[in-house]
CSV table of C-alpha atoms in Angstrom, one decimal:
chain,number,residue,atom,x,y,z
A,1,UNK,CA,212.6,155.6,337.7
A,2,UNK,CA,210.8,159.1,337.5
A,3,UNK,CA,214.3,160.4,336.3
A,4,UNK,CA,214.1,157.4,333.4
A,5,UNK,CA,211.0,158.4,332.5
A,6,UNK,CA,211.6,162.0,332.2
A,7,UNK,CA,214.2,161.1,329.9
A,8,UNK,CA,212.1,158.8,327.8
A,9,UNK,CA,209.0,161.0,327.7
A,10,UNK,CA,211.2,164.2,326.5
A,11,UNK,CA,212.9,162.6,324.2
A,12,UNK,CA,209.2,161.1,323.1
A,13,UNK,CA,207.8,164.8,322.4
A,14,UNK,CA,210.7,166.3,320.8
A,15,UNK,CA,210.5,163.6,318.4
A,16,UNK,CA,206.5,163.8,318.3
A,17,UNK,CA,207.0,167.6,317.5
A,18,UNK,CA,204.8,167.3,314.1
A,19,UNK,CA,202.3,164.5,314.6
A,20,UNK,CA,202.6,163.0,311.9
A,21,UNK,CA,203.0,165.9,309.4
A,22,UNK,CA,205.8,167.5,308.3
A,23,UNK,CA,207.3,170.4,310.1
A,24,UNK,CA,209.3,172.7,307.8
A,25,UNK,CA,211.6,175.5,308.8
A,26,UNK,CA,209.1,178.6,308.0
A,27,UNK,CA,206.1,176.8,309.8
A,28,UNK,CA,207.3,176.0,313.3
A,29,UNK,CA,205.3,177.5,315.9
A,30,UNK,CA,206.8,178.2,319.3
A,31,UNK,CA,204.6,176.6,321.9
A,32,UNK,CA,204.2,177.6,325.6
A,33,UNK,CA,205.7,175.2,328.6
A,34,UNK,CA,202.4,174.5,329.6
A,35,UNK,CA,201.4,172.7,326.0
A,36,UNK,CA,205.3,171.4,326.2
A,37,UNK,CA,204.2,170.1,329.5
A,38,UNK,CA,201.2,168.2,328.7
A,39,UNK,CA,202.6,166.5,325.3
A,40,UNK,CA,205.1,164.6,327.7
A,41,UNK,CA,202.5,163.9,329.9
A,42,UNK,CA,200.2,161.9,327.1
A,43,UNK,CA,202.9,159.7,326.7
A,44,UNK,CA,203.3,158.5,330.1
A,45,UNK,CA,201.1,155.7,329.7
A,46,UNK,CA,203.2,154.7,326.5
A,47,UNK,CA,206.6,155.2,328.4
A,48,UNK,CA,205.4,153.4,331.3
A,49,UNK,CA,204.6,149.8,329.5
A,50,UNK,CA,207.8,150.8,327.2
A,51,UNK,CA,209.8,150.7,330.6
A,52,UNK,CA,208.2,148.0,332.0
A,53,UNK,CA,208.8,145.5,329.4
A,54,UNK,CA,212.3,146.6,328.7
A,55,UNK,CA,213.3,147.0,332.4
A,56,UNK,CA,210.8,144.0,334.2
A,57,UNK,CA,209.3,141.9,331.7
A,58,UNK,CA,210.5,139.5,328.9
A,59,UNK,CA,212.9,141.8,327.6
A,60,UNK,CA,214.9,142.5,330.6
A,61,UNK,CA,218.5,141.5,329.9
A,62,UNK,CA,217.4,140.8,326.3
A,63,UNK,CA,219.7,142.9,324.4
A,64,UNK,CA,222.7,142.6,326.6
A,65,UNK,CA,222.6,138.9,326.1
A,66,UNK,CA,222.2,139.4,322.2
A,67,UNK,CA,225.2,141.5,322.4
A,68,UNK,CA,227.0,139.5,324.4
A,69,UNK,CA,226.7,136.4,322.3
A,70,UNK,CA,228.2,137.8,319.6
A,71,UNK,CA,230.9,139.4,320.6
A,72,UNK,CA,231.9,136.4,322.6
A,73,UNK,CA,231.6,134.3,319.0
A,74,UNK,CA,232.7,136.5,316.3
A,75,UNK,CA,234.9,138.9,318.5
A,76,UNK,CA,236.4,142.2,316.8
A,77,UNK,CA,235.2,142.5,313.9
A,78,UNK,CA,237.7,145.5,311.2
A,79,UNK,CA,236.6,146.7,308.1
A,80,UNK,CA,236.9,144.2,305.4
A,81,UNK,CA,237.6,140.8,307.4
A,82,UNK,CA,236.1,137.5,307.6
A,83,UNK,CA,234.7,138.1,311.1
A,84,UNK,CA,232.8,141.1,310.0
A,85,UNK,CA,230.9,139.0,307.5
A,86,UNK,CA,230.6,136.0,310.0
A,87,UNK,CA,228.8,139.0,311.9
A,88,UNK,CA,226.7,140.5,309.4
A,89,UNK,CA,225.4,137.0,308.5
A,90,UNK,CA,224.3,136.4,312.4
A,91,UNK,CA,222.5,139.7,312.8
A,92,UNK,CA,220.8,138.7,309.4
A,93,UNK,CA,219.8,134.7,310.7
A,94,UNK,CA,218.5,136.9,314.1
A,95,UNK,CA,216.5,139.2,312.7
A,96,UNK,CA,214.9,136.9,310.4
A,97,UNK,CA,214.0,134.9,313.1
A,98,UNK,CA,212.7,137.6,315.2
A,99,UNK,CA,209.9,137.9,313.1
A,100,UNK,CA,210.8,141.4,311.7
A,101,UNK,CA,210.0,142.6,308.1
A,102,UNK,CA,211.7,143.0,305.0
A,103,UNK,CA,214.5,141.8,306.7
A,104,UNK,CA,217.5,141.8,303.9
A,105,UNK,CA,220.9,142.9,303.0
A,106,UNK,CA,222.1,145.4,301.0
A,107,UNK,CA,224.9,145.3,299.3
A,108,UNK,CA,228.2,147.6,299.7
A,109,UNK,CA,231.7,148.7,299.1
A,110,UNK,CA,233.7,148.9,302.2
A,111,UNK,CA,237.3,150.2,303.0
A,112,UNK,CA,240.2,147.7,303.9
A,113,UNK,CA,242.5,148.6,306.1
A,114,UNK,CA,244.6,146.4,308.6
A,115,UNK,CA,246.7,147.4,311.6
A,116,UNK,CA,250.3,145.2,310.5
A,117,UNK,CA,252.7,145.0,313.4
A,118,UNK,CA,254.3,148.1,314.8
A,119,UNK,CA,256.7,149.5,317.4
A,120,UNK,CA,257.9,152.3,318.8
A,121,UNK,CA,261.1,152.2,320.8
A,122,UNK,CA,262.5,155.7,322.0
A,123,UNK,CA,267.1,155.4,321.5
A,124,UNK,CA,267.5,158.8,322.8
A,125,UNK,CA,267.8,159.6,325.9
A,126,UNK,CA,267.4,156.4,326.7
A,127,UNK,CA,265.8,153.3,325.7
A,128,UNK,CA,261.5,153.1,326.1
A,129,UNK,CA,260.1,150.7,324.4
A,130,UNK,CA,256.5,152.8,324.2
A,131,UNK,CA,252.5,151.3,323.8
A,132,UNK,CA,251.4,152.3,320.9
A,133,UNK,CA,248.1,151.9,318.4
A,134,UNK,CA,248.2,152.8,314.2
A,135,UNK,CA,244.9,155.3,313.1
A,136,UNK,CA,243.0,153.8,311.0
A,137,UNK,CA,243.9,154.4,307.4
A,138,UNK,CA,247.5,155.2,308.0
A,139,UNK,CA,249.8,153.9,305.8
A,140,UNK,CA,252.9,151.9,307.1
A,141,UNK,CA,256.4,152.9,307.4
A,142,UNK,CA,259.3,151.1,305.4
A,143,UNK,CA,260.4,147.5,306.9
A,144,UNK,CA,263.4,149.1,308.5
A,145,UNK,CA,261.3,151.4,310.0
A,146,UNK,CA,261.4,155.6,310.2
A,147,UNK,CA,264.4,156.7,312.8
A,148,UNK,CA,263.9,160.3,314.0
A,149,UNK,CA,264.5,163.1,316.1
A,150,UNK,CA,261.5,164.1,318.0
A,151,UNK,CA,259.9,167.6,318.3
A,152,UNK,CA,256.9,168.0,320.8
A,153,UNK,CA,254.5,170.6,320.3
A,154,UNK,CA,251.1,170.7,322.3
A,155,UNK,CA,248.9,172.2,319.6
A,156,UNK,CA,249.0,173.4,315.9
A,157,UNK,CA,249.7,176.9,316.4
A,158,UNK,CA,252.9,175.9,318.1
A,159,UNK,CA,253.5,173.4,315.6
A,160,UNK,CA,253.1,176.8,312.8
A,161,UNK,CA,255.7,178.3,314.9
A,162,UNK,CA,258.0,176.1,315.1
A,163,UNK,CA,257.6,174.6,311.7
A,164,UNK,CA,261.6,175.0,310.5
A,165,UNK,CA,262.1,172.8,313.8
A,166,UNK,CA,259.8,170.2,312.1
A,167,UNK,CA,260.9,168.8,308.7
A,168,UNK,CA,262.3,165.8,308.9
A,169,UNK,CA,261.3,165.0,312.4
A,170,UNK,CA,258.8,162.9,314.1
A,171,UNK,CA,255.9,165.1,315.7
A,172,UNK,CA,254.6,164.0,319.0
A,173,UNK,CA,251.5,166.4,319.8
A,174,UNK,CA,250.9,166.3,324.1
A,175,UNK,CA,247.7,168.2,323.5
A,176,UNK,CA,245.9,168.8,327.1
A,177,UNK,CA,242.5,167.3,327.2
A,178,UNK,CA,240.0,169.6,326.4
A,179,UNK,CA,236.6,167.6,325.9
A,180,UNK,CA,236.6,165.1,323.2
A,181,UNK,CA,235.2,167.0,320.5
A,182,UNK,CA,238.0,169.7,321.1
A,183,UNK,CA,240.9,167.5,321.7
A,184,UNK,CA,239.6,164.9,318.7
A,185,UNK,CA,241.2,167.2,316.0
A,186,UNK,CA,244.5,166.0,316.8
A,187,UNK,CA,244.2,162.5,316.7
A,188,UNK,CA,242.1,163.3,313.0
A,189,UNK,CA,244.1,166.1,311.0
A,190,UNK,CA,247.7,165.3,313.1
A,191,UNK,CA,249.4,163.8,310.5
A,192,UNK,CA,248.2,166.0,307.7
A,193,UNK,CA,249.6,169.4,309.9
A,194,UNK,CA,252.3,167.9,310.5
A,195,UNK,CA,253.4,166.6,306.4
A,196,UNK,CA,252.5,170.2,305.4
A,197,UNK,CA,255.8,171.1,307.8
A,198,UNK,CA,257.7,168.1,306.8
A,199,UNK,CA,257.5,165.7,309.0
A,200,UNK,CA,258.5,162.3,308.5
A,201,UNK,CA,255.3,160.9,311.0
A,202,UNK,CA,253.5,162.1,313.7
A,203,UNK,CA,252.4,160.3,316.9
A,204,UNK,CA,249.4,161.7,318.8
A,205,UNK,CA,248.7,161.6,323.0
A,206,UNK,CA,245.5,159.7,323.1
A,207,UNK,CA,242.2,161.1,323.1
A,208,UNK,CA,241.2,160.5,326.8
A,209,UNK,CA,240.3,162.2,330.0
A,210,UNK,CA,242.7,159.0,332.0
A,211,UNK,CA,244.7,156.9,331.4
A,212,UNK,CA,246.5,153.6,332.6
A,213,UNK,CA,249.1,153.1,330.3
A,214,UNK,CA,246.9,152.3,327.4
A,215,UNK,CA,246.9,153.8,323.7
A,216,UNK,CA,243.9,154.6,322.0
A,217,UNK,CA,242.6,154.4,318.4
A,218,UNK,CA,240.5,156.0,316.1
A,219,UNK,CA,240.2,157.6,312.9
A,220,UNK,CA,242.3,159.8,311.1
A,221,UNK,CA,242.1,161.3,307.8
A,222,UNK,CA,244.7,162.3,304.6
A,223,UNK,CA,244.6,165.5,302.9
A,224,UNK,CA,244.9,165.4,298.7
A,225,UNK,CA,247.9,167.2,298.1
A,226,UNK,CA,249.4,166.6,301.3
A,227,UNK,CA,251.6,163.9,301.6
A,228,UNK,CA,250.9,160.8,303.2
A,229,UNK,CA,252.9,160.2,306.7
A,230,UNK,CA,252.5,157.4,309.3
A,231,UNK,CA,250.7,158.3,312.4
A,232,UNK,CA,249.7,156.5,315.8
A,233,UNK,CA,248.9,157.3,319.1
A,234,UNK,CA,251.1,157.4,322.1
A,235,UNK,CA,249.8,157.1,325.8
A,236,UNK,CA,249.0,160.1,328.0
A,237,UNK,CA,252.4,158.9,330.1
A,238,UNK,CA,254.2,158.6,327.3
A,239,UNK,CA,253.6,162.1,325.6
A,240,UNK,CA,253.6,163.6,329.4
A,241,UNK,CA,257.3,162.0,329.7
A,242,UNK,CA,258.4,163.5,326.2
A,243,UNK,CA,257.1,166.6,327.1
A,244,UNK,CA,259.3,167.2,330.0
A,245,UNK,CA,262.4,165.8,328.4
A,246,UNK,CA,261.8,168.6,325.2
A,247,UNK,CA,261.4,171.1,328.1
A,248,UNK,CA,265.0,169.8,329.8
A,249,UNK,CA,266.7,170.4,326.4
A,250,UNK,CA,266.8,166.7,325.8
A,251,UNK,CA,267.1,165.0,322.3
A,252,UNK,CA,264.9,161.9,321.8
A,253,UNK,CA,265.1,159.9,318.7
A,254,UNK,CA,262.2,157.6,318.0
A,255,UNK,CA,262.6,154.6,315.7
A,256,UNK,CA,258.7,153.9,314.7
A,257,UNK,CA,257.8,150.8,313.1
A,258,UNK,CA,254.4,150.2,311.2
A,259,UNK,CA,253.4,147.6,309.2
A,260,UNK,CA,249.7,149.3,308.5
A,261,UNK,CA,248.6,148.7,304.6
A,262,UNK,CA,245.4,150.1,303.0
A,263,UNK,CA,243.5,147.4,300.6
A,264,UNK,CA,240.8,148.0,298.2
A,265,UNK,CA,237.9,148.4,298.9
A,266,UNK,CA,235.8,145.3,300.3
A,267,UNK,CA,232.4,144.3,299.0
A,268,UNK,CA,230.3,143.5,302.1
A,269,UNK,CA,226.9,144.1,303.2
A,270,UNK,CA,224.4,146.6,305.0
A,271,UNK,CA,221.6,144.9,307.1
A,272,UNK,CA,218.2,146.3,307.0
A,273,UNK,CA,214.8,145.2,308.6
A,274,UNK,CA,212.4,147.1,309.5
A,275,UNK,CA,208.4,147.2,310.9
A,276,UNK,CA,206.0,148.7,308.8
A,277,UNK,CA,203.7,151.3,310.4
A,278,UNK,CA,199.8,151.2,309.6
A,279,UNK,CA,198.8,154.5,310.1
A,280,UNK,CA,202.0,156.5,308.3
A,281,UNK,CA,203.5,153.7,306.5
A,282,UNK,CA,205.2,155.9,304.1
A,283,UNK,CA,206.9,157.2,306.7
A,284,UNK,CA,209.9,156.0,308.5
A,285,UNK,CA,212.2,156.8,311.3
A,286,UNK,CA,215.3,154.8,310.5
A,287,UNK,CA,217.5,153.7,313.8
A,288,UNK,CA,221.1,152.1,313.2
A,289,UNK,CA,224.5,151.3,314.3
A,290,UNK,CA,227.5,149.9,312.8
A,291,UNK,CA,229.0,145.8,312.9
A,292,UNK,CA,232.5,146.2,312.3
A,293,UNK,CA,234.3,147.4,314.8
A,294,UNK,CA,238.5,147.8,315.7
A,295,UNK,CA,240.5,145.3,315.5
A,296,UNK,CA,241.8,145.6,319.2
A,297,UNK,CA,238.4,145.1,321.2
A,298,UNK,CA,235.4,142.8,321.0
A,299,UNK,CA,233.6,146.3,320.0
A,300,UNK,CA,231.0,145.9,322.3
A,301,UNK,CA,230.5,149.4,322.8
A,302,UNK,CA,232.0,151.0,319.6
A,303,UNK,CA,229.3,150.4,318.2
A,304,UNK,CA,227.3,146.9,319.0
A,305,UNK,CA,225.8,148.3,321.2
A,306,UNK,CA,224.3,150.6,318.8
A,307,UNK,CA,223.6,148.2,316.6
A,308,UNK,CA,222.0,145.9,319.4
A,309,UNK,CA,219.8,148.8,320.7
A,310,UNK,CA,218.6,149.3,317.1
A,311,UNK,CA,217.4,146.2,317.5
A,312,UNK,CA,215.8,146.3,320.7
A,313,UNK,CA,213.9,148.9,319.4
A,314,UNK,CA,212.0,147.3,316.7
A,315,UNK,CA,211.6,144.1,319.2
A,316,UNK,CA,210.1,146.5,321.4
A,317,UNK,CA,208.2,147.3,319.2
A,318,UNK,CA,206.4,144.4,317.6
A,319,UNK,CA,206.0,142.7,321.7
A,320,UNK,CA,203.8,145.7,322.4
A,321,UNK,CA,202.0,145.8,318.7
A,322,UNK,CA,203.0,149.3,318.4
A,323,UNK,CA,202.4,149.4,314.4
A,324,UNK,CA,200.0,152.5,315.0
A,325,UNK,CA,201.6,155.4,313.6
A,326,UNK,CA,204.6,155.6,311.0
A,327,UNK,CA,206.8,152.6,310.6
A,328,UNK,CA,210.7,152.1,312.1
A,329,UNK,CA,213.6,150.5,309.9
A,330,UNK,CA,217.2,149.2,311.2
A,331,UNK,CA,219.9,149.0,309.3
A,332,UNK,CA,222.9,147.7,310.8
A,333,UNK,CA,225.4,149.2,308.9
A,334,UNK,CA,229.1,148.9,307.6
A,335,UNK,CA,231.8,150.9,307.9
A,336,UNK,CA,232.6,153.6,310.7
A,337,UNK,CA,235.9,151.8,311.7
A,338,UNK,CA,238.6,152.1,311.2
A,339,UNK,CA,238.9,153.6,307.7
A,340,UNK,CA,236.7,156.9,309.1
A,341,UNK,CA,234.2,157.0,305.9
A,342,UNK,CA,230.7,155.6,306.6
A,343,UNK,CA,229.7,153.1,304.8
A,344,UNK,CA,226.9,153.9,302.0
A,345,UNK,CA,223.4,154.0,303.6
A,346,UNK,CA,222.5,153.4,299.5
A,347,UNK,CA,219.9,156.2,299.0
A,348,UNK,CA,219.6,154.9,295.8
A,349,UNK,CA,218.2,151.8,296.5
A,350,UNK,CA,216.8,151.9,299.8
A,351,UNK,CA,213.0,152.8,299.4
A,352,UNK,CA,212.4,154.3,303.0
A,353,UNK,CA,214.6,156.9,301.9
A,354,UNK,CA,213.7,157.9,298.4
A,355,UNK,CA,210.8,157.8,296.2
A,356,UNK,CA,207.7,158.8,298.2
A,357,UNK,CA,208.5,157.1,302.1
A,358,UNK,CA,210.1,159.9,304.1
A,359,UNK,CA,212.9,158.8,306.8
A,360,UNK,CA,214.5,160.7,309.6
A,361,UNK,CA,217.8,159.3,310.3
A,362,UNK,CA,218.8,158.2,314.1
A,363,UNK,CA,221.4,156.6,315.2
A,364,UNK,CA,225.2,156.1,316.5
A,365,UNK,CA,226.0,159.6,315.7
A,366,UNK,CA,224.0,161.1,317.7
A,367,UNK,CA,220.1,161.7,319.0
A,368,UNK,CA,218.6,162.6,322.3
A,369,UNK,CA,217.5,165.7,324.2
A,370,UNK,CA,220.9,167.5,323.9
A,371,UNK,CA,220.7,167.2,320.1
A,372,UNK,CA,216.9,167.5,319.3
A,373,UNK,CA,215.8,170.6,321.6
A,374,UNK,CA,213.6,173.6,319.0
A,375,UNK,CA,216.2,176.3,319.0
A,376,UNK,CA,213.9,178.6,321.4
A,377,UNK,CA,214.8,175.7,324.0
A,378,UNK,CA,218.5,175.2,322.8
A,379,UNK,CA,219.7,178.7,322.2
A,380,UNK,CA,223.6,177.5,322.0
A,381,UNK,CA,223.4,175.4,319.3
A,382,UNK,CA,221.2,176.4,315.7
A,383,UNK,CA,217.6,175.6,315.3
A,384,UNK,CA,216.3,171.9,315.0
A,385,UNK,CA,213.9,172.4,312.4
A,386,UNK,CA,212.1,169.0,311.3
A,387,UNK,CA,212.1,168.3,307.8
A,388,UNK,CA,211.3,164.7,308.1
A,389,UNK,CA,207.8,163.6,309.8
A,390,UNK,CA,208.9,161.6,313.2
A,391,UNK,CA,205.8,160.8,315.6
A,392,UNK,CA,205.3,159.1,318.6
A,393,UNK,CA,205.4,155.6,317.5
A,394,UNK,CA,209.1,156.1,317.4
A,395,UNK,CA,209.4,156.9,320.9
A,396,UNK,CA,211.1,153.4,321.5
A,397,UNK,CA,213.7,154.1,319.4
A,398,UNK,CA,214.4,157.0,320.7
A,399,UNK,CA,214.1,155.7,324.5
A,400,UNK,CA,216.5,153.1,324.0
A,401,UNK,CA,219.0,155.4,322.2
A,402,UNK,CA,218.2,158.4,325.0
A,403,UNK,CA,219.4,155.7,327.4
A,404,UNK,CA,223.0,155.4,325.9
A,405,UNK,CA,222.7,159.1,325.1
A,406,UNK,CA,226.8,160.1,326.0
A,407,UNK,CA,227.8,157.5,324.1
A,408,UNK,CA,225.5,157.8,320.7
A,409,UNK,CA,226.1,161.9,320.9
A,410,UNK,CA,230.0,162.1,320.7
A,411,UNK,CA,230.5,162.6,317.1
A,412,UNK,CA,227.0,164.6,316.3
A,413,UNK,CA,228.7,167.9,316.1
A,414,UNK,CA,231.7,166.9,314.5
A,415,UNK,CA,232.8,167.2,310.4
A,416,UNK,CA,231.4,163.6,310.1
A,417,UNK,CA,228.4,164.3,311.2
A,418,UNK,CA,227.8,167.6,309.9
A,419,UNK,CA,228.5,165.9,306.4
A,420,UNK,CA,226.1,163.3,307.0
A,421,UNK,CA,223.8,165.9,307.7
A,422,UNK,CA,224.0,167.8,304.6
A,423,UNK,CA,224.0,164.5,302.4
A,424,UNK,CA,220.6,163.9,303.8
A,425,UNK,CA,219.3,167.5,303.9
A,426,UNK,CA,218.4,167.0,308.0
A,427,UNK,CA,218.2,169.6,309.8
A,428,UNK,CA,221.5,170.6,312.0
A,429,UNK,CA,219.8,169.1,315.4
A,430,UNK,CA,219.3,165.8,313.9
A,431,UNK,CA,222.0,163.8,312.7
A,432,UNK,CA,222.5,159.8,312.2
């Protein structure tokens, strides 16, 4: 518990840096530990009844169950489908009736992408039928399939080196795992590195520390100019296996099949509500996760669990009364899956972020202590200046996300995030 609320009270001051009033880059101070020290301690009090209603009293269990409801109803929900609109019109009906404000939807374009069926039998040296899972926003391979020779590489230099070797081929990267935001490149520029060689497709080992036989998916993205090439991930076994066949002299021939297609564009909706604050109420910290999810899991943690803890928040929030300082918005947002483009937070309609209410994005891409420290507290990573007003009323949104805070951080310093960043002028330590 003292751990927990260690956690909840940092996480409290770093958001609480300016009171109320905007901190800009030339006017941050550097405070001693001693001041550092007693801001978290005047938020014990605040932490404590936080924790206790969350952890012991009526909302114990409240936003697992939430959760849990509707991924047992709607299930996965892609980009695009009916089951992500099914979704969207739950958390709507729930919000509504939990009494929160200017609870609404907003209406947006969303990609369309959907997985098809697909294969991947190795011929040579001898027959594998392999486990494997499409990247979002790959395109599909002819109906007869995409029969190959195989060239393993384990990273893009080698894959420079070798590039006569390539054209033609099918690329199978066994990249060791680094940490995810090392090893990630592979799985996201793969295909593109290996069309500029001439490749015919590329398959990527999965993006995980373990395995048990089990593909992973995830984003990808397409380069303009670059041509377009199928690409999927492989297990760690698999791409381990290839690996020390290659190294043997071996030829393997891959026949890939993939029916993936790319749609247009979907129209679907963001959904916003929100608890207006009496003491700043032009000023709003804005909490979020995203509904859709893959198409091969209930998405229970990718991402409504973000979406659910948004929630929380602002329930939090409104049992306790805590209206006093700024106000807190949610909006549960399409699309991070699987088409890798967020969805459009609508700056041009969405008052909390233009006009004269100032907002300070937070959210599944990332918050916490690791990614809100002042730089003189964070030397390895550039300074967190606050351009946005955030004061303590928002410490339950940042509690609950703190909680989760592995999970909510993995893509904060990543190209996504970075351009999220810049698109809302936030300061490098703070991303959505």
């Amino acid at each position: 518990m003292e751990f927990l609320l260690f956690t909840f009270v940092g996480v409290v001051h770093l958001l609480s840096l300016s009171s109320g009033k905007p901190i800009y880059k030339n006017d941050i101070s550097r405070r001693t530990f001693q001041e550092i020290k007693e801001e978290i301690a005047s938020y014990r009090d605040v932490a404590k009844a936080i924790i206790d209603l969350a952890v012991y009293g009526k909302a114990q269990n409240r936003s697992y169950e939430r959760l849990a409801l509707l991924v047992d109803t709607v299930g996965p929900r892609p980009s695009g489908s009916r089951s992500l609109e099914k979704a969207i019109q739950i958390m709507y009906q729930n919000l509504r009736e939990d009494g929160l404000e200017n609870v609404h939807l907003e209406p947006v374009k969303i990609p369309h992408w959907e997985r098809g069926e697909e294969s991947a039998v190795m011929l040579e040296p001898r027959i594998h039928r392999m486990a494997i899972l499409g990247l979002g926003s790959s395109i599909g391979t002819p109906p007869e399939g995409i029969t190959a020779e195989v060239l393993v590489v384990t990273s893009f230099e080698e894959l420079q080196r070798r590039a006569p070797e390539a054209r033609g081929k099918i690329v199978v990267y066994n990249q060791p795992y680094v940490n995810y935001s090392t090893t990630v490149q592979y799985r996201v520029q793969g295909a593109v590195e290996a069309a500029k060689v001439g490749a015919l497709a590329s398959l990527i080992r999965s993006v995980a520390s373990f395995s048990i036989y089990s593909p992973h998916t995830g984003i990808q993205e397409y380069q303009d100019g670059v041509p377009k090439i199928p690409t999927a991930c492989i297990t760690v076994e698999d791409a381990e296996m290839m690996s020390r066949m290659a190294s043997r002299g071996n030829r393997i021939v891959i026949q890939l099949k993939m029916g993936a297609k790319n749609y247009p564009d979907a129209d679907s909706f963001n959904t916003v509500a929100e608890i207006i604050g009496s003491k700043y109420p032009e000023q709003v910290v804005l909490v979020s996760g995203h509904l859709d999810s893959w198409d091969v899991g209930q998405g229970a943690m990718d991402d409504g669990g973000g979406a659910f803890i948004s929630w929380e928040a602002l329930s939090l929030i409104k049992d306790l009364d805590g209206t006093e300082a700024e106000g807190t918005s949610v909006p549960a947002h399409d699309h991070a899956n699987p088409g890798g483009r967020p969805a459009e937070l609508r700056t041009d309609s969405l008052r909390w972020v233009t006009g004269t209410r100032r907002a300070a994005p937070v959210g599944e891409l990332g918050t916490g202590l690791a990614s809100l420290r002042p730089a003189h507290l964070c030397p390895r990573r550039p300074a967190a200046h606050f351009s946005r007003s955030l004061v303590p009323t928002t410490c339950v949104s940042a509690a609950m996300l703190g909680l989760r805070q592995g999970l909510l951080t993995r893509f904060a310093h990543g190209p996504r995030g970075a351009r999220i960043r810049r698109r809302f002028s936030l300061p490098a330590g703070i991303s959505i």
